[in-house]
Amino acid sequence: ATAAATVAAATPAAAANAATSLRAPRTYRPMDETLETYLNPAHFHMLIRGHGTTFFAGVPDSLLKDDCSYITDHVPTEDHVLAANEGTALDLAAGHHLATGCVPCVYLQNSGLGNLVNPLLSLCSSKVYSIPVLLLIGWRGEPGRKDEPQHTLQGKVTPSLLHEMSVPYEILPDYADGAFAVLQKAYSHFKTESAPFALLIKKNTFEKYSLVKRLEPLGAPDMLHREEILERILAYFPEDPLVTTTGFTSREMFELRAERGESHSLDFLTVGSMGHCSSIALGVALAQRQRQVLCLDGDGAAIMHMGSFVTAGTTAPANFKHILINNAVHDSVGGQPTGATNIDFPAIARACGYRSVACVASEDCIGPALQTLREQEGPCFLEIRASPGARADL
């Protein structure tokens, strides 16, 4: 009886082993449900081109860095314009549509929606000229995601702003089939409504892409980086109010003050409001005429709202000192060119009414130029050319 039970118990195992030996090897699916997915910029633009969109204009954004880099490398220069500001980009796109009948694409950070409002409502709306434009909007400050203070409110209200302006939108999925579906919806809207449609783009939507077409930088062996220039400015203006522009400039100034054990009380660090730094500083200078007031501007920011040069030259406060650090790139959002390499900023400032203007590049010239700036009656303008880049641990 015991032997029979042993044989009976062994029989199922033997049968299983026999069946296994006859079956083809199993291939098991990877456990990849929790892995992040990314949208390939090349595939995304293949989809866009399939709908007839070939013209792109915009202002770079860190969330769109990989997509913007792909556009720079693969779209002919005559069909891609890095615009001075987001409103200008939309105007360019509108002109392209009027000339060709095709749907153009405009890219921007959501903080640039403010610059977009006027042409969006008074030019492209279906109630005015009915101009279809695909808007790619980097969604900084997306609710539920940690971000810098200047982006938090903007991110919260971005969907409602689009809704109030009657601009339909979708969140761009981070996978090909999803992108295909929302683009189908967008281009169907263009056919039926002939008006703008927006795609909100979250952080890490696009697969990494490194820019290949890098323009020759302004940098030379005897030129300094922006942070080194800021150190020298503090040496010549240690106790004067200053307003710093958005991006890395304000971050570097904050860390320099902390490193030197100095108070931040004299500084206004403009972490948002790109292009408005000089007007903020001008307002301070007009209210405190007994003190020298510095504006520490950047090339991309100055280009974005260059009309402020006229205001400074017209009001002409003697205590207003405008320093523009020009490295010719949008440093904090991917290093795309600003177009500032060949701009004669001092000539523009002089034409707008600044009393004295200058431009320096080499390290040895910066100190004397800052001393002269301190002694001269304003409004004064000094361009300091710089090598691009920032500390990795900034």
JSON list of N, CA and C in Angstrom, two decimals, residues 217-289:
[
{"chain": "A", "resi": 217, "resn": "PRO", "atom": "N", "xyz": [29.93, 80.82, -29.35]},
{"chain": "A", "resi": 217, "resn": "PRO", "atom": "CA", "xyz": [29.61, 81.72, -28.24]},
{"chain": "A", "resi": 217, "resn": "PRO", "atom": "C", "xyz": [30.45, 82.98, -28.27]},
{"chain": "A", "resi": 218, "resn": "LEU", "atom": "N", "xyz": [30.04, 83.93, -27.46]},
{"chain": "A", "resi": 218, "resn": "LEU", "atom": "CA", "xyz": [30.81, 85.16, -27.34]},
{"chain": "A", "resi": 218, "resn": "LEU", "atom": "C", "xyz": [32.11, 84.93, -26.58]},
{"chain": "A", "resi": 219, "resn": "GLY", "atom": "N", "xyz": [32.19, 83.82, -25.87]},
{"chain": "A", "resi": 219, "resn": "GLY", "atom": "CA", "xyz": [33.32, 83.57, -24.98]},
{"chain": "A", "resi": 219, "resn": "GLY", "atom": "C", "xyz": [34.68, 83.63, -25.65]},
{"chain": "A", "resi": 220, "resn": "ALA", "atom": "N", "xyz": [35.64, 84.17, -24.93]},
{"chain": "A", "resi": 220, "resn": "ALA", "atom": "CA", "xyz": [37.03, 84.23, -25.34]},
{"chain": "A", "resi": 220, "resn": "ALA", "atom": "C", "xyz": [37.88, 84.03, -24.09]},
{"chain": "A", "resi": 221, "resn": "PRO", "atom": "N", "xyz": [39.16, 83.69, -24.25]},
{"chain": "A", "resi": 221, "resn": "PRO", "atom": "CA", "xyz": [40.00, 83.42, -23.06]},
{"chain": "A", "resi": 221, "resn": "PRO", "atom": "C", "xyz": [40.02, 84.53, -22.03]},
{"chain": "A", "resi": 222, "resn": "ASP", "atom": "N", "xyz": [39.87, 85.78, -22.46]},
{"chain": "A", "resi": 222, "resn": "ASP", "atom": "CA", "xyz": [39.97, 86.88, -21.49]},
{"chain": "A", "resi": 222, "resn": "ASP", "atom": "C", "xyz": [38.60, 87.42, -21.08]},
{"chain": "A", "resi": 223, "resn": "MET", "atom": "N", "xyz": [37.53, 86.66, -21.38]},
{"chain": "A", "resi": 223, "resn": "MET", "atom": "CA", "xyz": [36.19, 87.05, -20.96]},
{"chain": "A", "resi": 223, "resn": "MET", "atom": "C", "xyz": [35.77, 86.25, -19.73]},
{"chain": "A", "resi": 224, "resn": "LEU", "atom": "N", "xyz": [34.95, 86.86, -18.92]},
{"chain": "A", "resi": 224, "resn": "LEU", "atom": "CA", "xyz": [34.51, 86.23, -17.67]},
{"chain": "A", "resi": 224, "resn": "LEU", "atom": "C", "xyz": [33.11, 85.64, -17.82]},
{"chain": "A", "resi": 225, "resn": "HIS", "atom": "N", "xyz": [32.78, 84.74, -16.90]},
{"chain": "A", "resi": 225, "resn": "HIS", "atom": "CA", "xyz": [31.41, 84.28, -16.80]},
{"chain": "A", "resi": 225, "resn": "HIS", "atom": "C", "xyz": [30.59, 85.30, -16.00]},
{"chain": "A", "resi": 226, "resn": "ARG", "atom": "N", "xyz": [29.30, 85.18, -16.13]},
{"chain": "A", "resi": 226, "resn": "ARG", "atom": "CA", "xyz": [28.39, 86.16, -15.52]},
{"chain": "A", "resi": 226, "resn": "ARG", "atom": "C", "xyz": [28.63, 86.30, -14.00]},
{"chain": "A", "resi": 227, "resn": "GLU", "atom": "N", "xyz": [28.78, 85.18, -13.30]},
{"chain": "A", "resi": 227, "resn": "GLU", "atom": "CA", "xyz": [28.95, 85.24, -11.84]},
{"chain": "A", "resi": 227, "resn": "GLU", "atom": "C", "xyz": [30.23, 85.98, -11.46]},
{"chain": "A", "resi": 228, "resn": "GLU", "atom": "N", "xyz": [31.29, 85.82, -12.25]},
{"chain": "A", "resi": 228, "resn": "GLU", "atom": "CA", "xyz": [32.54, 86.54, -11.98]},
{"chain": "A", "resi": 228, "resn": "GLU", "atom": "C", "xyz": [32.36, 88.04, -12.21]},
{"chain": "A", "resi": 229, "resn": "ILE", "atom": "N", "xyz": [31.54, 88.38, -13.19]},
{"chain": "A", "resi": 229, "resn": "ILE", "atom": "CA", "xyz": [31.23, 89.79, -13.45]},
{"chain": "A", "resi": 229, "resn": "ILE", "atom": "C", "xyz": [30.43, 90.38, -12.30]},
{"chain": "A", "resi": 230, "resn": "LEU", "atom": "N", "xyz": [29.48, 89.62, -11.77]},
{"chain": "A", "resi": 230, "resn": "LEU", "atom": "CA", "xyz": [28.67, 90.08, -10.64]},
{"chain": "A", "resi": 230, "resn": "LEU", "atom": "C", "xyz": [29.56, 90.36, -9.43]},
{"chain": "A", "resi": 231, "resn": "GLU", "atom": "N", "xyz": [30.57, 89.55, -9.23]},
{"chain": "A", "resi": 231, "resn": "GLU", "atom": "CA", "xyz": [31.50, 89.78, -8.12]},
{"chain": "A", "resi": 231, "resn": "GLU", "atom": "C", "xyz": [32.17, 91.14, -8.26]},
{"chain": "A", "resi": 232, "resn": "ARG", "atom": "N", "xyz": [32.57, 91.47, -9.46]},
{"chain": "A", "resi": 232, "resn": "ARG", "atom": "CA", "xyz": [33.24, 92.75, -9.69]},
{"chain": "A", "resi": 232, "resn": "ARG", "atom": "C", "xyz": [32.27, 93.92, -9.54]},
{"chain": "A", "resi": 233, "resn": "ILE", "atom": "N", "xyz": [31.03, 93.73, -9.95]},
{"chain": "A", "resi": 233, "resn": "ILE", "atom": "CA", "xyz": [30.03, 94.78, -9.77]},
{"chain": "A", "resi": 233, "resn": "ILE", "atom": "C", "xyz": [29.81, 95.07, -8.29]},
{"chain": "A", "resi": 234, "resn": "LEU", "atom": "N", "xyz": [29.74, 94.03, -7.48]},
{"chain": "A", "resi": 234, "resn": "LEU", "atom": "CA", "xyz": [29.57, 94.22, -6.04]},
{"chain": "A", "resi": 234, "resn": "LEU", "atom": "C", "xyz": [30.77, 94.95, -5.43]},
{"chain": "A", "resi": 235, "resn": "ALA", "atom": "N", "xyz": [31.95, 94.74, -5.99]},
{"chain": "A", "resi": 235, "resn": "ALA", "atom": "CA", "xyz": [33.14, 95.42, -5.47]},
{"chain": "A", "resi": 235, "resn": "ALA", "atom": "C", "xyz": [33.08, 96.92, -5.71]},
{"chain": "A", "resi": 236, "resn": "TYR", "atom": "N", "xyz": [32.48, 97.34, -6.84]},
{"chain": "A", "resi": 236, "resn": "TYR", "atom": "CA", "xyz": [32.43, 98.76, -7.18]},
{"chain": "A", "resi": 236, "resn": "TYR", "atom": "C", "xyz": [31.14, 99.43, -6.69]},
{"chain": "A", "resi": 237, "resn": "PHE", "atom": "N", "xyz": [30.11, 98.65, -6.44]},
{"chain": "A", "resi": 237, "resn": "PHE", "atom": "CA", "xyz": [28.83, 99.19, -5.96]},
{"chain": "A", "resi": 237, "resn": "PHE", "atom": "C", "xyz": [28.39, 98.40, -4.72]},
{"chain": "A", "resi": 238, "resn": "PRO", "atom": "N", "xyz": [29.14, 98.46, -3.63]},
{"chain": "A", "resi": 238, "resn": "PRO", "atom": "CA", "xyz": [28.88, 97.59, -2.47]},
{"chain": "A", "resi": 238, "resn": "PRO", "atom": "C", "xyz": [27.64, 97.96, -1.68]},
{"chain": "A", "resi": 239, "resn": "GLU", "atom": "N", "xyz": [27.21, 99.22, -1.73]},
{"chain": "A", "resi": 239, "resn": "GLU", "atom": "CA", "xyz": [26.10, 99.66, -0.88]},
{"chain": "A", "resi": 239, "resn": "GLU", "atom": "C", "xyz": [25.02, 100.38, -1.68]},
{"chain": "A", "resi": 240, "resn": "ASP", "atom": "N", "xyz": [24.85, 99.99, -2.93]},
{"chain": "A", "resi": 240, "resn": "ASP", "atom": "CA", "xyz": [23.86, 100.63, -3.78]},
{"chain": "A", "resi": 240, "resn": "ASP", "atom": "C", "xyz": [22.72, 99.66, -4.11]},
{"chain": "A", "resi": 241, "resn": "PRO", "atom": "N", "xyz": [21.48, 100.15, -4.13]},
{"chain": "A", "resi": 241, "resn": "PRO", "atom": "CA", "xyz": [20.36, 99.29, -4.48]},
{"chain": "A", "resi": 241, "resn": "PRO", "atom": "C", "xyz": [20.53, 98.73, -5.89]},
{"chain": "A", "resi": 242, "resn": "LEU", "atom": "N", "xyz": [20.19, 97.47, -6.06]},
{"chain": "A", "resi": 242, "resn": "LEU", "atom": "CA", "xyz": [20.28, 96.88, -7.39]},
{"chain": "A", "resi": 242, "resn": "LEU", "atom": "C", "xyz": [19.10, 95.96, -7.66]},
{"chain": "A", "resi": 243, "resn": "VAL", "atom": "N", "xyz": [18.75, 95.88, -8.92]},
{"chain": "A", "resi": 243, "resn": "VAL", "atom": "CA", "xyz": [17.66, 95.00, -9.37]},
{"chain": "A", "resi": 243, "resn": "VAL", "atom": "C", "xyz": [18.26, 94.05, -10.40]},
{"chain": "A", "resi": 244, "resn": "THR", "atom": "N", "xyz": [18.13, 92.75, -10.16]},
{"chain": "A", "resi": 244, "resn": "THR", "atom": "CA", "xyz": [18.72, 91.76, -11.06]},
{"chain": "A", "resi": 244, "resn": "THR", "atom": "C", "xyz": [17.65, 91.11, -11.91]},
{"chain": "A", "resi": 245, "resn": "THR", "atom": "N", "xyz": [18.03, 90.71, -13.12]},
{"chain": "A", "resi": 245, "resn": "THR", "atom": "CA", "xyz": [17.08, 90.12, -14.06]},
{"chain": "A", "resi": 245, "resn": "THR", "atom": "C", "xyz": [16.78, 88.67, -13.72]},
{"chain": "A", "resi": 246, "resn": "THR", "atom": "N", "xyz": [15.80, 88.12, -14.41]},
{"chain": "A", "resi": 246, "resn": "THR", "atom": "CA", "xyz": [15.36, 86.75, -14.17]},
{"chain": "A", "resi": 246, "resn": "THR", "atom": "C", "xyz": [16.41, 85.73, -14.61]},
{"chain": "A", "resi": 247, "resn": "GLY", "atom": "N", "xyz": [16.22, 84.48, -14.17]},
{"chain": "A", "resi": 247, "resn": "GLY", "atom": "CA", "xyz": [17.14, 83.41, -14.55]},
{"chain": "A", "resi": 247, "resn": "GLY", "atom": "C", "xyz": [18.31, 83.27, -13.60]},
{"chain": "A", "resi": 248, "resn": "PHE", "atom": "N", "xyz": [19.45, 82.87, -14.15]},
{"chain": "A", "resi": 248, "resn": "PHE", "atom": "CA", "xyz": [20.62, 82.58, -13.32]},
{"chain": "A", "resi": 248, "resn": "PHE", "atom": "C", "xyz": [21.19, 83.81, -12.63]},
{"chain": "A", "resi": 249, "resn": "THR", "atom": "N", "xyz": [20.98, 84.99, -13.20]},
{"chain": "A", "resi": 249, "resn": "THR", "atom": "CA", "xyz": [21.58, 86.20, -12.62]},
{"chain": "A", "resi": 249, "resn": "THR", "atom": "C", "xyz": [21.12, 86.42, -11.19]},
{"chain": "A", "resi": 250, "resn": "SER", "atom": "N", "xyz": [19.82, 86.31, -10.95]},
{"chain": "A", "resi": 250, "resn": "SER", "atom": "CA", "xyz": [19.30, 86.52, -9.60]},
{"chain": "A", "resi": 250, "resn": "SER", "atom": "C", "xyz": [19.76, 85.42, -8.65]},
{"chain": "A", "resi": 251, "resn": "ARG", "atom": "N", "xyz": [19.83, 84.18, -9.14]},
{"chain": "A", "resi": 251, "resn": "ARG", "atom": "CA", "xyz": [20.30, 83.08, -8.29]},
{"chain": "A", "resi": 251, "resn": "ARG", "atom": "C", "xyz": [21.77, 83.32, -7.88]},
{"chain": "A", "resi": 252, "resn": "GLU", "atom": "N", "xyz": [22.58, 83.71, -8.85]},
{"chain": "A", "resi": 252, "resn": "GLU", "atom": "CA", "xyz": [24.00, 83.94, -8.57]},
{"chain": "A", "resi": 252, "resn": "GLU", "atom": "C", "xyz": [24.19, 85.09, -7.60]},
{"chain": "A", "resi": 253, "resn": "MET", "atom": "N", "xyz": [23.41, 86.15, -7.76]},
{"chain": "A", "resi": 253, "resn": "MET", "atom": "CA", "xyz": [23.54, 87.29, -6.85]},
{"chain": "A", "resi": 253, "resn": "MET", "atom": "C", "xyz": [23.16, 86.88, -5.43]},
{"chain": "A", "resi": 254, "resn": "PHE", "atom": "N", "xyz": [22.11, 86.09, -5.29]},
{"chain": "A", "resi": 254, "resn": "PHE", "atom": "CA", "xyz": [21.70, 85.63, -3.96]},
{"chain": "A", "resi": 254, "resn": "PHE", "atom": "C", "xyz": [22.82, 84.83, -3.30]},
{"chain": "A", "resi": 255, "resn": "GLU", "atom": "N", "xyz": [23.40, 83.90, -4.05]},
{"chain": "A", "resi": 255, "resn": "GLU", "atom": "CA", "xyz": [24.45, 83.05, -3.48]},
{"chain": "A", "resi": 255, "resn": "GLU", "atom": "C", "xyz": [25.73, 83.83, -3.20]},
{"chain": "A", "resi": 256, "resn": "LEU", "atom": "N", "xyz": [26.03, 84.83, -4.02]},
{"chain": "A", "resi": 256, "resn": "LEU", "atom": "CA", "xyz": [27.20, 85.66, -3.77]},
{"chain": "A", "resi": 256, "resn": "LEU", "atom": "C", "xyz": [27.04, 86.44, -2.47]},
{"chain": "A", "resi": 257, "resn": "ARG", "atom": "N", "xyz": [25.86, 87.01, -2.26]},
{"chain": "A", "resi": 257, "resn": "ARG", "atom": "CA", "xyz": [25.62, 87.75, -1.01]},
{"chain": "A", "resi": 257, "resn": "ARG", "atom": "C", "xyz": [25.77, 86.82, 0.19]},
{"chain": "A", "resi": 258, "resn": "ALA", "atom": "N", "xyz": [25.21, 85.61, 0.08]},
{"chain": "A", "resi": 258, "resn": "ALA", "atom": "CA", "xyz": [25.28, 84.65, 1.19]},
{"chain": "A", "resi": 258, "resn": "ALA", "atom": "C", "xyz": [26.73, 84.23, 1.45]},
{"chain": "A", "resi": 259, "resn": "GLU", "atom": "N", "xyz": [27.48, 84.01, 0.38]},
{"chain": "A", "resi": 259, "resn": "GLU", "atom": "CA", "xyz": [28.88, 83.60, 0.51]},
{"chain": "A", "resi": 259, "resn": "GLU", "atom": "C", "xyz": [29.72, 84.68, 1.17]},
{"chain": "A", "resi": 260, "resn": "ARG", "atom": "N", "xyz": [29.39, 85.94, 0.89]},
{"chain": "A", "resi": 260, "resn": "ARG", "atom": "CA", "xyz": [30.15, 87.06, 1.42]},
{"chain": "A", "resi": 260, "resn": "ARG", "atom": "C", "xyz": [29.63, 87.52, 2.80]},
{"chain": "A", "resi": 261, "resn": "GLY", "atom": "N", "xyz": [28.57, 86.86, 3.27]},
{"chain": "A", "resi": 261, "resn": "GLY", "atom": "CA", "xyz": [27.99, 87.24, 4.56]},
{"chain": "A", "resi": 261, "resn": "GLY", "atom": "C", "xyz": [27.33, 88.60, 4.53]},
{"chain": "A", "resi": 262, "resn": "GLU", "atom": "N", "xyz": [26.83, 89.01, 3.36]},
{"chain": "A", "resi": 262, "resn": "GLU", "atom": "CA", "xyz": [26.23, 90.33, 3.21]},
{"chain": "A", "resi": 262, "resn": "GLU", "atom": "C", "xyz": [24.71, 90.25, 3.24]},
{"chain": "A", "resi": 263, "resn": "SER", "atom": "N", "xyz": [24.10, 91.36, 3.56]},
{"chain": "A", "resi": 263, "resn": "SER", "atom": "CA", "xyz": [22.65, 91.44, 3.61]},
{"chain": "A", "resi": 263, "resn": "SER", "atom": "C", "xyz": [22.07, 91.44, 2.20]},
{"chain": "A", "resi": 264, "resn": "HIS", "atom": "N", "xyz": [20.84, 90.93, 2.09]},
{"chain": "A", "resi": 264, "resn": "HIS", "atom": "CA", "xyz": [20.11, 90.96, 0.81]},
{"chain": "A", "resi": 264, "resn": "HIS", "atom": "C", "xyz": [19.19, 92.17, 0.73]},
{"chain": "A", "resi": 265, "resn": "SER", "atom": "N", "xyz": [19.27, 93.05, 1.72]},
{"chain": "A", "resi": 265, "resn": "SER", "atom": "CA", "xyz": [18.29, 94.13, 1.84]},
{"chain": "A", "resi": 265, "resn": "SER", "atom": "C", "xyz": [18.35, 95.15, 0.70]},
{"chain": "A", "resi": 266, "resn": "LEU", "atom": "N", "xyz": [19.49, 95.26, 0.04]},
{"chain": "A", "resi": 266, "resn": "LEU", "atom": "CA", "xyz": [19.62, 96.23, -1.06]},
{"chain": "A", "resi": 266, "resn": "LEU", "atom": "C", "xyz": [19.23, 95.64, -2.41]},
{"chain": "A", "resi": 267, "resn": "ASP", "atom": "N", "xyz": [18.93, 94.35, -2.44]},
{"chain": "A", "resi": 267, "resn": "ASP", "atom": "CA", "xyz": [18.72, 93.67, -3.72]},
{"chain": "A", "resi": 267, "resn": "ASP", "atom": "C", "xyz": [17.24, 93.36, -3.95]},
{"chain": "A", "resi": 268, "resn": "PHE", "atom": "N", "xyz": [16.79, 93.57, -5.18]},
{"chain": "A", "resi": 268, "resn": "PHE", "atom": "CA", "xyz": [15.51, 93.02, -5.61]},
{"chain": "A", "resi": 268, "resn": "PHE", "atom": "C", "xyz": [15.82, 92.01, -6.71]},
{"chain": "A", "resi": 269, "resn": "LEU", "atom": "N", "xyz": [15.59, 90.74, -6.41]},
{"chain": "A", "resi": 269, "resn": "LEU", "atom": "CA", "xyz": [15.93, 89.66, -7.34]},
{"chain": "A", "resi": 269, "resn": "LEU", "atom": "C", "xyz": [14.68, 89.30, -8.15]},
{"chain": "A", "resi": 270, "resn": "THR", "atom": "N", "xyz": [14.67, 89.69, -9.41]},
{"chain": "A", "resi": 270, "resn": "THR", "atom": "CA", "xyz": [13.48, 89.50, -10.24]},
{"chain": "A", "resi": 270, "resn": "THR", "atom": "C", "xyz": [13.47, 88.08, -10.79]},
{"chain": "A", "resi": 271, "resn": "VAL", "atom": "N", "xyz": [12.91, 87.16, -10.03]},
{"chain": "A", "resi": 271, "resn": "VAL", "atom": "CA", "xyz": [12.95, 85.76, -10.45]},
{"chain": "A", "resi": 271, "resn": "VAL", "atom": "C", "xyz": [11.97, 85.46, -11.58]},
{"chain": "A", "resi": 272, "resn": "GLY", "atom": "N", "xyz": [10.93, 86.28, -11.74]},
{"chain": "A", "resi": 272, "resn": "GLY", "atom": "CA", "xyz": [10.00, 86.15, -12.85]},
{"chain": "A", "resi": 272, "resn": "GLY", "atom": "C", "xyz": [10.03, 87.42, -13.68]},
{"chain": "A", "resi": 273, "resn": "SER", "atom": "N", "xyz": [8.89, 87.74, -14.31]},
{"chain": "A", "resi": 273, "resn": "SER", "atom": "CA", "xyz": [8.74, 89.01, -15.04]},
{"chain": "A", "resi": 273, "resn": "SER", "atom": "C", "xyz": [9.89, 89.28, -15.99]},
{"chain": "A", "resi": 274, "resn": "MET", "atom": "N", "xyz": [10.19, 88.31, -16.86]},
{"chain": "A", "resi": 274, "resn": "MET", "atom": "CA", "xyz": [11.31, 88.46, -17.78]},
{"chain": "A", "resi": 274, "resn": "MET", "atom": "C", "xyz": [11.13, 89.69, -18.67]},
{"chain": "A", "resi": 275, "resn": "GLY", "atom": "N", "xyz": [12.18, 90.49, -18.75]},
{"chain": "A", "resi": 275, "resn": "GLY", "atom": "CA", "xyz": [12.17, 91.68, -19.59]},
{"chain": "A", "resi": 275, "resn": "GLY", "atom": "C", "xyz": [11.77, 92.94, -18.85]},
{"chain": "A", "resi": 276, "resn": "HIS", "atom": "N", "xyz": [11.34, 92.82, -17.59]},
{"chain": "A", "resi": 276, "resn": "HIS", "atom": "CA", "xyz": [10.84, 93.98, -16.85]},
{"chain": "A", "resi": 276, "resn": "HIS", "atom": "C", "xyz": [11.82, 94.51, -15.81]},
{"chain": "A", "resi": 277, "resn": "CYS", "atom": "N", "xyz": [12.98, 93.89, -15.71]},
{"chain": "A", "resi": 277, "resn": "CYS", "atom": "CA", "xyz": [13.96, 94.28, -14.70]},
{"chain": "A", "resi": 277, "resn": "CYS", "atom": "C", "xyz": [14.34, 95.75, -14.80]},
{"chain": "A", "resi": 278, "resn": "SER", "atom": "N", "xyz": [14.62, 96.23, -16.00]},
{"chain": "A", "resi": 278, "resn": "SER", "atom": "CA", "xyz": [15.09, 97.61, -16.14]},
{"chain": "A", "resi": 278, "resn": "SER", "atom": "C", "xyz": [14.01, 98.61, -15.76]},
{"chain": "A", "resi": 279, "resn": "SER", "atom": "N", "xyz": [12.75, 98.30, -16.02]},
{"chain": "A", "resi": 279, "resn": "SER", "atom": "CA", "xyz": [11.67, 99.21, -15.64]},
{"chain": "A", "resi": 279, "resn": "SER", "atom": "C", "xyz": [11.47, 99.22, -14.14]},
{"chain": "A", "resi": 280, "resn": "ILE", "atom": "N", "xyz": [11.63, 98.07, -13.49]},
{"chain": "A", "resi": 280, "resn": "ILE", "atom": "CA", "xyz": [11.54, 98.03, -12.03]},
{"chain": "A", "resi": 280, "resn": "ILE", "atom": "C", "xyz": [12.65, 98.90, -11.42]},
{"chain": "A", "resi": 281, "resn": "ALA", "atom": "N", "xyz": [13.87, 98.73, -11.93]},
{"chain": "A", "resi": 281, "resn": "ALA", "atom": "CA", "xyz": [15.01, 99.52, -11.43]},
{"chain": "A", "resi": 281, "resn": "ALA", "atom": "C", "xyz": [14.80, 101.00, -11.71]},
{"chain": "A", "resi": 282, "resn": "LEU", "atom": "N", "xyz": [14.23, 101.32, -12.85]},
{"chain": "A", "resi": 282, "resn": "LEU", "atom": "CA", "xyz": [13.96, 102.72, -13.19]},
{"chain": "A", "resi": 282, "resn": "LEU", "atom": "C", "xyz": [12.97, 103.33, -12.20]},
{"chain": "A", "resi": 283, "resn": "GLY", "atom": "N", "xyz": [11.95, 102.55, -11.84]},
{"chain": "A", "resi": 283, "resn": "GLY", "atom": "CA", "xyz": [10.99, 103.04, -10.85]},
{"chain": "A", "resi": 283, "resn": "GLY", "atom": "C", "xyz": [11.63, 103.31, -9.52]},
{"chain": "A", "resi": 284, "resn": "VAL", "atom": "N", "xyz": [12.57, 102.44, -9.11]},
{"chain": "A", "resi": 284, "resn": "VAL", "atom": "CA", "xyz": [13.30, 102.67, -7.86]},
{"chain": "A", "resi": 284, "resn": "VAL", "atom": "C", "xyz": [14.15, 103.94, -7.96]},
{"chain": "A", "resi": 285, "resn": "ALA", "atom": "N", "xyz": [14.83, 104.10, -9.10]},
{"chain": "A", "resi": 285, "resn": "ALA", "atom": "CA", "xyz": [15.70, 105.27, -9.30]},
{"chain": "A", "resi": 285, "resn": "ALA", "atom": "C", "xyz": [14.92, 106.57, -9.28]},
{"chain": "A", "resi": 286, "resn": "LEU", "atom": "N", "xyz": [13.74, 106.57, -9.85]},
{"chain": "A", "resi": 286, "resn": "LEU", "atom": "CA", "xyz": [12.92, 107.79, -9.86]},
{"chain": "A", "resi": 286, "resn": "LEU", "atom": "C", "xyz": [12.43, 108.15, -8.46]},
{"chain": "A", "resi": 287, "resn": "ALA", "atom": "N", "xyz": [12.25, 107.13, -7.62]},
{"chain": "A", "resi": 287, "resn": "ALA", "atom": "CA", "xyz": [11.75, 107.37, -6.26]},
{"chain": "A", "resi": 287, "resn": "ALA", "atom": "C", "xyz": [12.87, 107.66, -5.27]},
{"chain": "A", "resi": 288, "resn": "GLN", "atom": "N", "xyz": [14.09, 107.22, -5.55]},
{"chain": "A", "resi": 288, "resn": "GLN", "atom": "CA", "xyz": [15.23, 107.45, -4.66]},
{"chain": "A", "resi": 288, "resn": "GLN", "atom": "C", "xyz": [16.37, 108.12, -5.42]},
{"chain": "A", "resi": 289, "resn": "ARG", "atom": "N", "xyz": [16.15, 109.34, -5.80]},
{"chain": "A", "resi": 289, "resn": "ARG", "atom": "CA", "xyz": [17.10, 110.04, -6.67]},
{"chain": "A", "resi": 289, "resn": "ARG", "atom": "C", "xyz": [18.42, 110.36, -5.98]}
]
